[in-house]
Short mmCIF file of C-alpha atoms in Angstrom, two decimals:
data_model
loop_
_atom_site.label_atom_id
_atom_site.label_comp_id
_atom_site.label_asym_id
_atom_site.label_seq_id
_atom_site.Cartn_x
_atom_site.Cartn_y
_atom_site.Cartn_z
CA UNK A 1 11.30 72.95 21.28
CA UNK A 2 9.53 76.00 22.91
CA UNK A 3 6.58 78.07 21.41
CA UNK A 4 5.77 81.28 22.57
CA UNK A 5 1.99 82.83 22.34
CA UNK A 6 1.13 86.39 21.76
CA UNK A 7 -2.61 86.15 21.77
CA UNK A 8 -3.45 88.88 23.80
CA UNK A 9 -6.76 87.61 24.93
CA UNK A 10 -6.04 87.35 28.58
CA UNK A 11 -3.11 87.79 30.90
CA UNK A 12 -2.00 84.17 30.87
CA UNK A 13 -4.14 82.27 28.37
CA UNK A 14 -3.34 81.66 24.70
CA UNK A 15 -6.04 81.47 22.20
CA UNK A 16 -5.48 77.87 21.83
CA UNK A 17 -7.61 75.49 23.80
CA UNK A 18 -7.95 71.52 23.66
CA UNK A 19 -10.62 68.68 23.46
CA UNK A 20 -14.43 66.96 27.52
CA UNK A 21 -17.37 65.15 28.35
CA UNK A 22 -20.93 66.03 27.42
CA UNK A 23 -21.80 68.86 29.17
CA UNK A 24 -24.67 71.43 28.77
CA UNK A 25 -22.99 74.79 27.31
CA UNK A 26 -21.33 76.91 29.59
CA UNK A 27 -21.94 80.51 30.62
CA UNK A 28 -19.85 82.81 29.04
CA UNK A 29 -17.38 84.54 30.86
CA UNK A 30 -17.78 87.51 32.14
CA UNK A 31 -14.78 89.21 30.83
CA UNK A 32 -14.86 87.44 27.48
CA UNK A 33 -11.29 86.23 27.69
CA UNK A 34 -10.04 82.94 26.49
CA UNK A 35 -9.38 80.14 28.86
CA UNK A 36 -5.68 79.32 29.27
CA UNK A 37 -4.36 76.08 27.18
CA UNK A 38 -6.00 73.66 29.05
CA UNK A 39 -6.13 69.67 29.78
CA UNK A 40 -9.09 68.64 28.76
CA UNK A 41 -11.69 69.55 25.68
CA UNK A 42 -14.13 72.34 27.34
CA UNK A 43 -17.23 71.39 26.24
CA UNK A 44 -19.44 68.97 23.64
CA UNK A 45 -22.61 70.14 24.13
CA UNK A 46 -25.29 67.14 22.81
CA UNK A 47 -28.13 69.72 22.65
CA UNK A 48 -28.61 69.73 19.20
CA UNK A 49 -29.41 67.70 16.48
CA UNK A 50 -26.70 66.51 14.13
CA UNK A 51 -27.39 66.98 10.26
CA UNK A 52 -24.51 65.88 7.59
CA UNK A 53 -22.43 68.63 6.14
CA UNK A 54 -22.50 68.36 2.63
CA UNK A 55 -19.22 68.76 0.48
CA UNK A 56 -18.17 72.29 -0.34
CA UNK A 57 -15.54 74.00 -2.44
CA UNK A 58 -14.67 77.37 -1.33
CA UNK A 59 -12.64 79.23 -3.49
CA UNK A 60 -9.58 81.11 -1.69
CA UNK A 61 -10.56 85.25 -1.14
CA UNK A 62 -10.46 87.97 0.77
CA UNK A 63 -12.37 88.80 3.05
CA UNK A 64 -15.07 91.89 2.51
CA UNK A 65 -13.54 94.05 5.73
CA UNK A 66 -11.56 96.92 5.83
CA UNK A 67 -8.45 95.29 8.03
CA UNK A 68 -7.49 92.01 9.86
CA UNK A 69 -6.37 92.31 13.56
CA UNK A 70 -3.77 89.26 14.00
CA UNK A 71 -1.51 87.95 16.42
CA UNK A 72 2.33 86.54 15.91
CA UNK A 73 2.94 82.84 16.79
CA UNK A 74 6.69 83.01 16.78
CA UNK A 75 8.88 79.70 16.60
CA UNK A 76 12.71 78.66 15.62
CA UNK A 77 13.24 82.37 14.20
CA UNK A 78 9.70 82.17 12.22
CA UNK A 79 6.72 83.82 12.44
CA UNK A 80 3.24 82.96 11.73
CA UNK A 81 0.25 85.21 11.80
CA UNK A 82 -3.28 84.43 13.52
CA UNK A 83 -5.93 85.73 12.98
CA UNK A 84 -7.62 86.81 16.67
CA UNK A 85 -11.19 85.91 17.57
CA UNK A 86 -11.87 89.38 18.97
CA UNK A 87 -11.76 90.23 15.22
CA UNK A 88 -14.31 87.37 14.05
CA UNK A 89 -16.25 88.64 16.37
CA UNK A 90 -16.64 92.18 15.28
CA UNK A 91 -16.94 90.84 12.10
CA UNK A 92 -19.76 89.05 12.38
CA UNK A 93 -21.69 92.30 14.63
CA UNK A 94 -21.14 94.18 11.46
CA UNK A 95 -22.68 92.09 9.22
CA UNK A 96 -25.49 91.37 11.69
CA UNK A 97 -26.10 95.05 12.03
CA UNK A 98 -26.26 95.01 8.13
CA UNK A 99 -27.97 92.45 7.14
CA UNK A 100 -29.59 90.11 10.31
CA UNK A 101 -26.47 87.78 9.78
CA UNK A 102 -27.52 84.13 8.67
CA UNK A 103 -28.40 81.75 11.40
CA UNK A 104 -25.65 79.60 11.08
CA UNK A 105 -23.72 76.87 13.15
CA UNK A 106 -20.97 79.91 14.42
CA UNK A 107 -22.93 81.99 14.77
CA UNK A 108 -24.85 80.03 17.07
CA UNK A 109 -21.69 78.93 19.00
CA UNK A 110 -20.28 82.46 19.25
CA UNK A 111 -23.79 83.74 20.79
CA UNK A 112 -23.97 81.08 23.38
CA UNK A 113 -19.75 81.65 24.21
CA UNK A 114 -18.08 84.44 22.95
CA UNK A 115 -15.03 82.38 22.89
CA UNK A 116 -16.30 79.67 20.40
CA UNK A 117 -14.37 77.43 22.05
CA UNK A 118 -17.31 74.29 22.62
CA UNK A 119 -17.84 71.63 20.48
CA UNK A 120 -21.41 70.83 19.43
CA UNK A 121 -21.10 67.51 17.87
CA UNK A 122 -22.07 67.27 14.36
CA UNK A 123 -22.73 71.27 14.43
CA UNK A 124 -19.86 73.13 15.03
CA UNK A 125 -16.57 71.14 15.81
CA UNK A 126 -14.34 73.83 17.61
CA UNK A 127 -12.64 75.33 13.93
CA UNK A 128 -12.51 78.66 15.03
CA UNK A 129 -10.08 77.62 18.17
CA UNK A 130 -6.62 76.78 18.38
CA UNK A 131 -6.35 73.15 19.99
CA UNK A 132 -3.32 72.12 21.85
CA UNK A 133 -2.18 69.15 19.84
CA UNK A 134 -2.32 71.15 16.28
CA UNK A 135 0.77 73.17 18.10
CA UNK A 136 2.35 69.76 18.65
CA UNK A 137 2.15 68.74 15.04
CA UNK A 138 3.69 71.97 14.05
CA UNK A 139 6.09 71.64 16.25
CA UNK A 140 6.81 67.94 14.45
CA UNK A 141 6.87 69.50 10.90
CA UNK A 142 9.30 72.12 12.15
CA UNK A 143 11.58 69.36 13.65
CA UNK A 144 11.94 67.53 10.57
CA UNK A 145 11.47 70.56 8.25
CA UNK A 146 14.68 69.14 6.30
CA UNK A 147 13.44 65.58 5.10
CA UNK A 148 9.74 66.54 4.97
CA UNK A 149 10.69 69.59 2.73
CA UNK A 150 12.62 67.77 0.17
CA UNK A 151 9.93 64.42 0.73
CA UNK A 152 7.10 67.27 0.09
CA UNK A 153 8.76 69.17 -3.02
CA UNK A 154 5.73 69.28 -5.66
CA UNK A 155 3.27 66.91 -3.52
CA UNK A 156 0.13 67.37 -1.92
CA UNK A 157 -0.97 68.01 1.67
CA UNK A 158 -4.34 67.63 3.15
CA UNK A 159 -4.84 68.82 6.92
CA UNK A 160 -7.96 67.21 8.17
CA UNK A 161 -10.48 69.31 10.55
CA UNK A 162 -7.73 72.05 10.08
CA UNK A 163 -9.50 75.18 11.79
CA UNK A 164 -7.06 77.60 12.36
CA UNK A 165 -4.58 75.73 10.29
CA UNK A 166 -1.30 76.56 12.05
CA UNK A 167 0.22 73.10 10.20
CA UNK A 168 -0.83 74.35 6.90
CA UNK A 169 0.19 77.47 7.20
CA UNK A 170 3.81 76.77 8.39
CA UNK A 171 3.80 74.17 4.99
CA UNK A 172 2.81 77.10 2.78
CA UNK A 173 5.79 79.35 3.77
CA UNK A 174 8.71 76.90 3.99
CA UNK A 175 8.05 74.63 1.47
CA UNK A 176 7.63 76.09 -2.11
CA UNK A 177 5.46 73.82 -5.08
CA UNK A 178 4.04 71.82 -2.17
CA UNK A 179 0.14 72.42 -2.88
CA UNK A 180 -2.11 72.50 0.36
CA UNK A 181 -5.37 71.16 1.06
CA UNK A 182 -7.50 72.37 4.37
CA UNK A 183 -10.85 71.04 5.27
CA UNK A 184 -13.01 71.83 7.84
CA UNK A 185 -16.61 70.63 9.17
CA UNK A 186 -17.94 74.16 8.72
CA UNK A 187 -17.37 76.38 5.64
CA UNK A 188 -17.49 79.48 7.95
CA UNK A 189 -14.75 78.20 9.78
CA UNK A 190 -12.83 78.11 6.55
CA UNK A 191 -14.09 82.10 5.39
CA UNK A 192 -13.64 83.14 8.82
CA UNK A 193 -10.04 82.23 10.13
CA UNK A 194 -8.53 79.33 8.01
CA UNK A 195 -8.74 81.93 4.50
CA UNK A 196 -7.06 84.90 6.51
CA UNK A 197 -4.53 83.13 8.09
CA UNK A 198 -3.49 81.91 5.05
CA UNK A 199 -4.03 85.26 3.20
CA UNK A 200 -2.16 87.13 6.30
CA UNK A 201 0.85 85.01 5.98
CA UNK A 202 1.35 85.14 2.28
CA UNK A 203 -0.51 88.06 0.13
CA UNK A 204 -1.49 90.43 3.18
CA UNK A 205 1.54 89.22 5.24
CA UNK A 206 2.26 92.24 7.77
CA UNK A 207 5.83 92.27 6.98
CA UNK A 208 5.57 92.64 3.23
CA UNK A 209 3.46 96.01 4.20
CA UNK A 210 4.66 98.83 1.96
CA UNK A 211 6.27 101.95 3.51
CA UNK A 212 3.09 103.77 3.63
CA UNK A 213 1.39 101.21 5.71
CA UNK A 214 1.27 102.47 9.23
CA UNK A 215 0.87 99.55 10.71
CA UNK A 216 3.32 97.31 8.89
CA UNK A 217 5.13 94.66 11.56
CA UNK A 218 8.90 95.08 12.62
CA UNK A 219 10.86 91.77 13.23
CA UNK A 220 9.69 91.92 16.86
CA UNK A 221 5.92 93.21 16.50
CA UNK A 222 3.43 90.80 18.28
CA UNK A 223 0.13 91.54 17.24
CA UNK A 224 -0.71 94.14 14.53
CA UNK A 225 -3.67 95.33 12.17
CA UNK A 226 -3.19 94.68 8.36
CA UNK A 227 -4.94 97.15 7.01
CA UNK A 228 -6.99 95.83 3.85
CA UNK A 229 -8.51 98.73 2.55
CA UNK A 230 -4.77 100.17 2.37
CA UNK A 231 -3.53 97.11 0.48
CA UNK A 232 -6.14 97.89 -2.22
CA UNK A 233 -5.97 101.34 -2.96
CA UNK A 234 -2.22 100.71 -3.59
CA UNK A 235 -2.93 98.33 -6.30
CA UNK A 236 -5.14 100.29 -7.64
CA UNK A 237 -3.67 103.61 -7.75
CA UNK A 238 -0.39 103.17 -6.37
CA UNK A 239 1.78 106.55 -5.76
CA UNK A 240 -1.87 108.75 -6.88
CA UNK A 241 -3.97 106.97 -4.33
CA UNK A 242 -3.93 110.30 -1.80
CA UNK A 243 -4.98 112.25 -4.65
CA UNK A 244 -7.67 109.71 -5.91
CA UNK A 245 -9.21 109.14 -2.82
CA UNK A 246 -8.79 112.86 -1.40
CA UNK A 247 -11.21 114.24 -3.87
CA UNK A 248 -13.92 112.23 -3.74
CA UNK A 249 -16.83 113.05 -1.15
CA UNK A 250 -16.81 109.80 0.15
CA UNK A 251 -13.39 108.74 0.63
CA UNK A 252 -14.06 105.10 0.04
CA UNK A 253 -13.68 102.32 -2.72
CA UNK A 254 -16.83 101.20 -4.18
CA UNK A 255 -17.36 97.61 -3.85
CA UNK A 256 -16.47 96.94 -7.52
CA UNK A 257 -13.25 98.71 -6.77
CA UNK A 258 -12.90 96.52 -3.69
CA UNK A 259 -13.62 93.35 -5.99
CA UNK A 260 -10.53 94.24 -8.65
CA UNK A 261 -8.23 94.82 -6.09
CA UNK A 262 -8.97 91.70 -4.43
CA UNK A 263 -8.57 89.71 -7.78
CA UNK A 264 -5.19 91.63 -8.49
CA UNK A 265 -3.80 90.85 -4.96
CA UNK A 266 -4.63 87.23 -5.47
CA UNK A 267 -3.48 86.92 -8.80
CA UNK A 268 0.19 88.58 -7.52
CA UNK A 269 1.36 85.35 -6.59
CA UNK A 270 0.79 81.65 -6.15
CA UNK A 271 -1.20 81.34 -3.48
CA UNK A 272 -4.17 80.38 -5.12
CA UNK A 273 -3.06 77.50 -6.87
CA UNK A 274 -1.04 76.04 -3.77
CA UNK A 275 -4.41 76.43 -2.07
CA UNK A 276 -7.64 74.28 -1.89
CA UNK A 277 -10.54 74.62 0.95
CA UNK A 278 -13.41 72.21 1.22
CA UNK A 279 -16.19 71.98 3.85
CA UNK A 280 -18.43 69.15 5.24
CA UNK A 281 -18.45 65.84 6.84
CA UNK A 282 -15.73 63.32 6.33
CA UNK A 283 -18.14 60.66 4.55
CA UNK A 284 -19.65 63.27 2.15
CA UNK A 285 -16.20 64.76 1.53
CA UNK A 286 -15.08 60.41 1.03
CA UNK A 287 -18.68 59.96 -1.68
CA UNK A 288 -17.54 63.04 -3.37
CA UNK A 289 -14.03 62.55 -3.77
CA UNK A 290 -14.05 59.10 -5.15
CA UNK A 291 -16.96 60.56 -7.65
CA UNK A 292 -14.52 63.02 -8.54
CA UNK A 293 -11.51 60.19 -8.73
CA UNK A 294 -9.44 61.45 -6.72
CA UNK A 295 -8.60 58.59 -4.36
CA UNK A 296 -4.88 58.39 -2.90
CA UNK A 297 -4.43 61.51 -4.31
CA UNK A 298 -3.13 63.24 -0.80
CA UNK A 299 1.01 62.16 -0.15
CA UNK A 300 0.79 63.57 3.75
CA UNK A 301 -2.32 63.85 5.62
CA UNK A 302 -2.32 65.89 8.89
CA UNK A 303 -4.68 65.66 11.37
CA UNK A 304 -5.45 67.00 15.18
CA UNK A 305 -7.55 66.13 17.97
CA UNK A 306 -9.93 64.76 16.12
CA UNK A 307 -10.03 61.19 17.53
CA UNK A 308 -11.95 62.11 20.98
CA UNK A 309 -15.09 60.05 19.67
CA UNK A 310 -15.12 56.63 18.96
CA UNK A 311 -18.29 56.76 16.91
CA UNK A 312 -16.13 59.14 14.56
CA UNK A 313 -13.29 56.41 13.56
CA UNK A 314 -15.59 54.86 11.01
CA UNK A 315 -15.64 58.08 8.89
CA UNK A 316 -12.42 59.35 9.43
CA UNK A 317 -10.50 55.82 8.90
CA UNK A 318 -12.58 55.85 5.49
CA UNK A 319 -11.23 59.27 4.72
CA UNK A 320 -7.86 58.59 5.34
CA UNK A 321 -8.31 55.09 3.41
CA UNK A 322 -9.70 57.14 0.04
CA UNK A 323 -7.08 60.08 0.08
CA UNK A 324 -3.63 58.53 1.14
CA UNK A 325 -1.29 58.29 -1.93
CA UNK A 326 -0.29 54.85 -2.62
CA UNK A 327 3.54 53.86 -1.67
CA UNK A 328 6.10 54.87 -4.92
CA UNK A 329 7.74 51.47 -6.15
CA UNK A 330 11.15 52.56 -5.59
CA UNK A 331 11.87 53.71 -2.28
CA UNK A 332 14.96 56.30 -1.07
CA UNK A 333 15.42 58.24 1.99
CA UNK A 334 13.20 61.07 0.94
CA UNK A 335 9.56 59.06 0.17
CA UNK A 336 9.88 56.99 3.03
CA UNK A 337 8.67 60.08 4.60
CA UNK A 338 5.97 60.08 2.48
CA UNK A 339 2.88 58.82 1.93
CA UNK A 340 1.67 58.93 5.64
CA UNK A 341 -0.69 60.29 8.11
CA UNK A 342 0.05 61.81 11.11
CA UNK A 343 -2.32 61.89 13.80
CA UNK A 344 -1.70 64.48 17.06
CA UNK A 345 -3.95 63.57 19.71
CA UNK A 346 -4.11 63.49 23.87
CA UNK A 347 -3.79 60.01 25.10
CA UNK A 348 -7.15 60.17 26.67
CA UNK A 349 -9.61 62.11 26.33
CA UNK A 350 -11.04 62.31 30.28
CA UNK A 351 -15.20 61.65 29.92
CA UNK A 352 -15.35 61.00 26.19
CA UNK A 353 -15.42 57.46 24.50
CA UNK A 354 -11.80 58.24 22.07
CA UNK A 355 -8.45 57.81 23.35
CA UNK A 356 -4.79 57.29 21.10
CA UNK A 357 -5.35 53.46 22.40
CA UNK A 358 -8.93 52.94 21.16
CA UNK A 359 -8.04 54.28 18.06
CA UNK A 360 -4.70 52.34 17.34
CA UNK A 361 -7.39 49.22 18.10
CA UNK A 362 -9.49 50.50 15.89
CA UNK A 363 -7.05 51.08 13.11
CA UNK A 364 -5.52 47.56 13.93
CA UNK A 365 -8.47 46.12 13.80
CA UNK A 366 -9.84 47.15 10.24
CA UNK A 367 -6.20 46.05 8.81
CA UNK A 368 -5.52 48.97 6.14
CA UNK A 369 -2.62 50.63 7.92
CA UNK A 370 0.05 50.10 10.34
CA UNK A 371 0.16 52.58 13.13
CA UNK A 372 3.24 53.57 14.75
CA UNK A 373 3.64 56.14 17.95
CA UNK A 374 6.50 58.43 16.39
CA UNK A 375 6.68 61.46 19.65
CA UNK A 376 4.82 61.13 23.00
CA UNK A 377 4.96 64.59 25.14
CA UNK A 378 5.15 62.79 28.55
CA UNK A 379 3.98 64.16 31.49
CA UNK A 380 0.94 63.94 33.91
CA UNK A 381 -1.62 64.50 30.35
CA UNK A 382 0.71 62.87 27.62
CA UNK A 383 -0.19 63.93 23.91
CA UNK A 384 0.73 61.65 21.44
CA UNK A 385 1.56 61.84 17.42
CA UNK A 386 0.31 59.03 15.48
CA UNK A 387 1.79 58.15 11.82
CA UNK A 388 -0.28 55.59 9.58
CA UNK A 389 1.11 54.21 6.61
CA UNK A 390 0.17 51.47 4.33
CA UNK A 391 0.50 47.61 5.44
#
C-alpha cells in the first residue's frame, strides 16, 4: 500500500527519519529542514553519560499553548494528524523566554539539531521523530484492520518507544473500547508530540472544528492550525463568547479559565480512559509494573526500531516477557491474532551492533517466545516485521 507525506518541512523530505553508527553530533543544517526518509539511523551520539529513566505516569492533557500547527498523514481514505516539529520548537522558545526552560534531555537535543532527529543513547532516544519502520507497522495494522479490530474489541495495546505514535493513533480511531498504552524513554517526548497527536486526532481533531473555527480542515486540507484558545472559549461561553471576550481589556482567558476548559474538553469523550502514557527505561517500567501486578496484562504489543543495539535486548525481551497477555484456553480465528508482539525493524542496522537476525538469536536463544518473520519490504535496505508469541 502507498503512504503519502504532507510534512512540509522541506521540498522532498518527510518528517520521518530512521535508525547509524556512533558518531559525534552533527551540525545543524543550515536551513533547518528535515532530512528526507533515509536508510540508515542519523546519528547516536555516545557523548553523554547514560542515567536510568525512572517510571512515570503522565496523565493525558492539553497542552498550555494557544494552537497546534499539524500536518495530515493520509492513507486508504484516512487521515491522521501530526503534530510538526517546527511547532515543538516554538514551543519550547516561548517557555524559555518565560521561564529559562528546564535543562532537559530535548531540550538538549533540539539545541545541538534543530531537527531532533539524533539519538543519544540512554538520553534522548529519537521520540520526537518519525522513524521509517513505525510507518511500516501502520501500514500492517491497516492491512489487517478487519481481524485485528474484532481480535482487539475491549483489549489492551501497548506501543513500546512509541514517539510520535502513528500506530497508536490509527488504533484509537478505528477501533472503539480498545484501550491504548504509549510509552516512551522521555516524558517530554510524551507532553510534547505523543499527547497532541493523540489530542489532535480525537478531542481537537481539525475536522470536528466548529463553523466558527477559521481554520477548521476540509477533506483535502494538508496541514492546518487547530486553534486551542478557540476550542476553549466555545466551551466556555459558546454562542456569547464574542461578547465575553470583546469587553474585557485584555481579550484573553485567565489561566483558571484555560484549566476548566481543558477539563471539559477532556471529559467530552473517552479519550481519557482509552489512554495511558508512561515514561522511563524498559527495566524500571518491568520493576514497576510487576510491583503494581500487572504482568501479561498487554494482548498486542507494538514496537519500532528499537532493536538497533544489542546491549538493549536484555531489557526489552524482559519487557515484553512481563506485559504479554497469556494465550486464552480456547482458541478461534479472532485470538489467534492476539496475544502477540510485533516488532518493525530494518534488517541491519549499517555500523551498530542490532540487526532483525541478532535479535531473532537472541529471542531464540532465551526460549520464551517463538519468532516468526510475518512481512519483509524487500529491496536493496529490506525492513522487516517481527511477531513473537508464546512457545
Amino acid at each position: 500500500m502507498s503512504f503519502r507525506f504532507n510534512f512540509g518541512v522541506s521540498e522532498d523530505g518527510e518528517n520521518v527519519t530512521c535508525p547509524t553508527a556512533p558518531t559525534a553530533m552533527p551540525a545543524v543544517d543550515s536551513n533547518g529542514s528535515d532530512a528526507a526518509m533515509c536508510t540508515d539511523q542519523e546519528a547516536v551520539a555516545d557523548t553523554h553519560v547514560a542515567v536510568a529513566a525512572p517510571f512515570e505516569t503522565i496523565p493525558l492533557h492539553i497542552p498550555k499553548v494557544s494552537s497546534l500547527m499539524v500536518d495530515a498523514i493520509f492513507y486508504r481514505g484516512q487521515r491522521l494528524w501530526k503534530r510538526q516539529i517546527d511547532d515543538v520548537q516554538f514551543q519550547l522558545a516561548q517557555q524559555d523566554s518565560m521561564d529559562g526552560g528546564e535543562d532537559s534531555a530535548v531540550r538538549k537535543a533540539m539545541a545541538e539539531d534543530s531537527n531532533a532527529s539524533d539519538v543519544i543513547k540512554g538520553v534522548y532516544e529519537g521520540g520526537l521523530k518519525t522513524w521509517e519502520c513505525s510507518i511500516d507497522l501502520l501500514s500492517f495494522l491497516v492491512d489487517r484492520q478487519a481481524d485485528l479490530g474484532a481480535a482487539l474489541r475491549g483489549m489492551r495495546v501497548l506501543e513500546i518507544g512509541c514517539g510520535t505514535g502513528l500506530p497508536s493513533l490509527h488504533i484509537l480511531k478505528t477501533m472503539p473500547g480498545t484501550h491504548v498504552c504509549m510509552q516512551d524513554y522521555n516524558r517530554d517526548v510524551l507532553e510534547l508530540v505523543t499527547m497532541p497527536n493523540v489530542l489532535a486526532n480525537t478531542v481537537l481533531s481539525p475536522s470536528a472544528a466548529g463553523n466558527g473555527d477559521t481554520l477548521h480542515a476540509d477533506s483535502d486540507t494538508e496541514a492546518c492550525e487547530i486553534d486551542v484558545d478557540f476550542r476553549r472559549t466555545q466551551v466556555l461561553f459558546g454562542a456569547d463568547t464574542d461578547d465575553v471576550i470583546g469587553k474585557r481589556d485584555v481579550p484573553e482567558l485567565t489561566a483558571g479559565e484555560a484549566n476548566e476548559a481543558d477539563a471539559r474538553m477532556l471529559q467530552s469523550c473517552d479519550i481519557r480512559n482509552r489512554c495511558e502514557f508512561i515514561a522511563g527505561g524498559w527495566a524500571s517500567i518491568e520493576h514497576e509494573l510487576r510491583r503494581q501486578g500487572r504482568e501479561h496484562s498487554f494482548d498486542l504489543v507494538l514496537t519500532s526500531e528499537t532493536i538497533y543495539d544489542t546491549d538493549s535486548y536484555k531489557s526489552l525481551h524482559d519487557l515484553l516477557a512481563c506485559v504479554l497477555a497469556r494465550p486464552q484456553a480456547e482458541t478461534n480465528s479472532l485470538n489467534q491474532q492476539v496475544p502477540a508482539v510485533l516488532v518493525a525493524a530494518k534488517s541491519i542496522y549499517f555500523g551498530l551492533t542490532g540487526s532483525v537476525l541478532t535479535f531473532k538469536q537472541y529471542v531464540g536463544a532465551r526460549g520464551v517466545f517463538d519468532v516468526d518473520s510475518v512481512w519483509q519490504s524487500g529491496g536493496s535496505m529490506p525492513r522487516e516485521i517481527l511477531r513473537l508469541t508464546w512457545k
